[in-house]
PDB file of C-alpha atoms in Angstrom:
ATOM      1  CA  UNK A1005       8.798  40.423 -35.937  1.00  0.00           C
ATOM      2  CA  UNK A1006       7.159  39.624 -32.607  1.00  0.00           C
ATOM      3  CA  UNK A1007      10.265  37.819 -31.275  1.00  0.00           C
ATOM      4  CA  UNK A1008      12.445  40.810 -32.162  1.00  0.00           C
ATOM      5  CA  UNK A1009      10.171  43.162 -30.225  1.00  0.00           C
ATOM      6  CA  UNK A1010      10.155  40.811 -27.215  1.00  0.00           C
ATOM      7  CA  UNK A1011      13.959  40.632 -27.372  1.00  0.00           C
ATOM      8  CA  UNK A1012      14.143  44.441 -27.447  1.00  0.00           C
ATOM      9  CA  UNK A1013      11.730  44.644 -24.518  1.00  0.00           C
ATOM     10  CA  UNK A1014      13.838  42.220 -22.481  1.00  0.00           C
ATOM     11  CA  UNK A1015      16.987  44.173 -23.304  1.00  0.00           C
ATOM     12  CA  UNK A1016      15.310  47.384 -22.131  1.00  0.00           C
ATOM     13  CA  UNK A1017      14.117  45.688 -18.938  1.00  0.00           C
ATOM     14  CA  UNK A1018      17.643  44.402 -18.227  1.00  0.00           C
ATOM     15  CA  UNK A1019      19.050  47.908 -18.698  1.00  0.00           C
ATOM     16  CA  UNK A1020      16.383  49.311 -16.396  1.00  0.00           C
ATOM     17  CA  UNK A1021      17.315  46.661 -13.806  1.00  0.00           C
ATOM     18  CA  UNK A1022      20.976  47.724 -13.933  1.00  0.00           C
ATOM     19  CA  UNK A1023      20.037  51.399 -13.533  1.00  0.00           C
ATOM     20  CA  UNK A1024      17.602  50.615 -10.702  1.00  0.00           C
ATOM     21  CA  UNK A1025      20.216  48.507  -8.887  1.00  0.00           C
ATOM     22  CA  UNK A1026      22.794  51.294  -9.212  1.00  0.00           C
ATOM     23  CA  UNK A1027      20.349  53.929  -7.919  1.00  0.00           C
ATOM     24  CA  UNK A1028      19.418  51.654  -5.022  1.00  0.00           C
ATOM     25  CA  UNK A1029      23.057  51.302  -3.990  1.00  0.00           C
ATOM     26  CA  UNK A1030      23.544  55.086  -4.256  1.00  0.00           C
ATOM     27  CA  UNK A1031      20.448  55.622  -2.112  1.00  0.00           C
ATOM     28  CA  UNK A1032      21.888  53.555   0.721  1.00  0.00           C
ATOM     29  CA  UNK A1033      25.406  54.956   0.377  1.00  0.00           C
ATOM     30  CA  UNK A1034      23.787  58.369   0.884  1.00  0.00           C
ATOM     31  CA  UNK A1035      23.529  57.428   4.576  1.00  0.00           C
ATOM     32  CA  UNK A1036      27.227  58.336   4.863  1.00  0.00           C
ATOM     33  CA  UNK A1037      26.566  62.029   5.701  1.00  0.00           C
ATOM     34  CA  UNK A1038      24.065  60.964   8.393  1.00  0.00           C
ATOM     35  CA  UNK A1039      26.587  58.493   9.806  1.00  0.00           C
ATOM     36  CA  UNK A1040      29.295  61.176   9.852  1.00  0.00           C
ATOM     37  CA  UNK A1041      26.912  63.622  11.593  1.00  0.00           C
ATOM     38  CA  UNK A1042      25.997  60.933  14.123  1.00  0.00           C
ATOM     39  CA  UNK A1043      29.680  60.338  14.871  1.00  0.00           C
ATOM     40  CA  UNK A1044      30.238  64.094  15.190  1.00  0.00           C
ATOM     41  CA  UNK A1045      27.544  64.269  17.862  1.00  0.00           C
ATOM     42  CA  UNK A1046      24.593  65.563  15.804  1.00  0.00           C
ATOM     43  CA  UNK A1047      22.430  62.483  16.287  1.00  0.00           C
ATOM     44  CA  UNK A1048      19.733  61.758  13.704  1.00  0.00           C
ATOM     45  CA  UNK A1049      16.528  59.855  14.256  1.00  0.00           C
ATOM     46  CA  UNK A1050      17.263  56.102  13.898  1.00  0.00           C
ATOM     47  CA  UNK A1051      13.787  55.071  12.679  1.00  0.00           C
ATOM     48  CA  UNK A1052      14.218  55.531   8.903  1.00  0.00           C
ATOM     49  CA  UNK A1053      17.542  53.677   8.550  1.00  0.00           C
ATOM     50  CA  UNK A1054      16.219  50.911  10.826  1.00  0.00           C
ATOM     51  CA  UNK A1055      13.108  50.415   8.701  1.00  0.00           C
ATOM     52  CA  UNK A1056      15.234  50.517   5.527  1.00  0.00           C
ATOM     53  CA  UNK A1057      17.569  47.901   7.008  1.00  0.00           C
ATOM     54  CA  UNK A1058      14.622  45.604   7.860  1.00  0.00           C
ATOM     55  CA  UNK A1059      13.122  46.099   4.395  1.00  0.00           C
ATOM     56  CA  UNK A1060      16.440  45.320   2.691  1.00  0.00           C
ATOM     57  CA  UNK A1061      16.918  42.249   4.853  1.00  0.00           C
ATOM     58  CA  UNK A1062      13.508  40.942   3.764  1.00  0.00           C
ATOM     59  CA  UNK A1063      14.322  41.551   0.091  1.00  0.00           C
ATOM     60  CA  UNK A1064      17.722  39.867   0.342  1.00  0.00           C
ATOM     61  CA  UNK A1065      16.241  36.812   2.059  1.00  0.00           C
ATOM     62  CA  UNK A1066      13.460  36.632  -0.536  1.00  0.00           C
ATOM     63  CA  UNK A1067      15.777  37.030  -3.540  1.00  0.00           C
ATOM     64  CA  UNK A1068      18.425  34.651  -2.231  1.00  0.00           C
ATOM     65  CA  UNK A1069      16.146  31.802  -1.182  1.00  0.00           C
ATOM     66  CA  UNK A1070      13.629  31.812  -4.026  1.00  0.00           C
ATOM     67  CA  UNK A1071      13.919  28.942  -6.482  1.00  0.00           C
ATOM     68  CA  UNK A1072      15.913  30.945  -9.029  1.00  0.00           C
ATOM     69  CA  UNK A1073      18.115  33.391  -7.111  1.00  0.00           C
ATOM     70  CA  UNK A1074      17.621  37.025  -8.072  1.00  0.00           C
ATOM     71  CA  UNK A1075      21.140  38.413  -7.725  1.00  0.00           C
ATOM     72  CA  UNK A1076      20.350  41.995  -8.820  1.00  0.00           C
ATOM     73  CA  UNK A1077      17.882  42.309  -5.933  1.00  0.00           C
ATOM     74  CA  UNK A1078      20.407  40.816  -3.491  1.00  0.00           C
ATOM     75  CA  UNK A1079      23.211  43.111  -4.665  1.00  0.00           C
ATOM     76  CA  UNK A1080      20.988  46.199  -4.712  1.00  0.00           C
ATOM     77  CA  UNK A1081      19.779  45.632  -1.131  1.00  0.00           C
ATOM     78  CA  UNK A1082      22.938  44.449   0.673  1.00  0.00           C
ATOM     79  CA  UNK A1083      24.258  48.020   1.061  1.00  0.00           C
ATOM     80  CA  UNK A1084      20.925  48.955   2.651  1.00  0.00           C
ATOM     81  CA  UNK A1085      21.475  46.362   5.360  1.00  0.00           C
ATOM     82  CA  UNK A1086      25.032  47.510   6.028  1.00  0.00           C
ATOM     83  CA  UNK A1087      24.552  51.278   5.862  1.00  0.00           C
ATOM     84  CA  UNK A1088      21.155  51.125   7.606  1.00  0.00           C
ATOM     85  CA  UNK A1089      22.707  49.183  10.492  1.00  0.00           C
ATOM     86  CA  UNK A1090      25.662  51.565  10.764  1.00  0.00           C
ATOM     87  CA  UNK A1091      23.365  54.628  10.639  1.00  0.00           C
ATOM     88  CA  UNK A1092      21.176  53.088  13.345  1.00  0.00           C
ATOM     89  CA  UNK A1093      24.072  52.120  15.594  1.00  0.00           C
ATOM     90  CA  UNK A1094      25.865  55.453  15.273  1.00  0.00           C
ATOM     91  CA  UNK A1095      22.652  57.313  16.084  1.00  0.00           C
ATOM     92  CA  UNK A1096      22.642  55.466  19.420  1.00  0.00           C
ATOM     93  CA  UNK A1097      26.324  56.051  20.138  1.00  0.00           C
ATOM     94  CA  UNK A1098      27.009  57.061  23.725  1.00  0.00           C
ATOM     95  CA  UNK A1099      29.760  59.508  24.494  1.00  0.00           C
ATOM     96  CA  UNK A1100      31.639  57.530  27.153  1.00  0.00           C
ATOM     97  CA  UNK A1101      34.082  60.344  27.945  1.00  0.00           C
ATOM     98  CA  UNK A1102      31.200  62.603  28.913  1.00  0.00           C
ATOM     99  CA  UNK A1103      29.692  59.847  31.072  1.00  0.00           C
ATOM    100  CA  UNK A1104      33.015  59.231  32.841  1.00  0.00           C
ATOM    101  CA  UNK A1105      33.580  62.958  33.473  1.00  0.00           C
ATOM    102  CA  UNK A1106      30.095  63.234  34.986  1.00  0.00           C
ATOM    103  CA  UNK A1107      30.810  60.254  37.242  1.00  0.00           C
ATOM    104  CA  UNK A1108      33.953  62.041  38.473  1.00  0.00           C
ATOM    105  CA  UNK A1109      31.793  64.850  39.853  1.00  0.00           C
ATOM    106  CA  UNK A1110      29.499  62.371  41.593  1.00  0.00           C
ATOM    107  CA  UNK A1111      32.378  60.634  43.345  1.00  0.00           C
TER     108      UNK A1111
END
């Protein structure tokens, strides 16, 4: 009876891991509206996506290089690196056309 309960517990934990990985990916994909706003000129603060990107990078390195690779952690955090980096970079985007038009007035 004890082995059956342990097997059920492990099955429940695996299911929870799948759900948690899916929610993690959705959380990082939710940066898309911020990225689109950044590209449209409504710049957001870059701190949160930068910290998320650093955190995800640490988790991916940990999960990949530990003795037994933890692929669910790697897969769940890779989108955080990508979308965090894109959100950060687009929040720093410079409008070069505006800079060039201002230079025209100086010259």
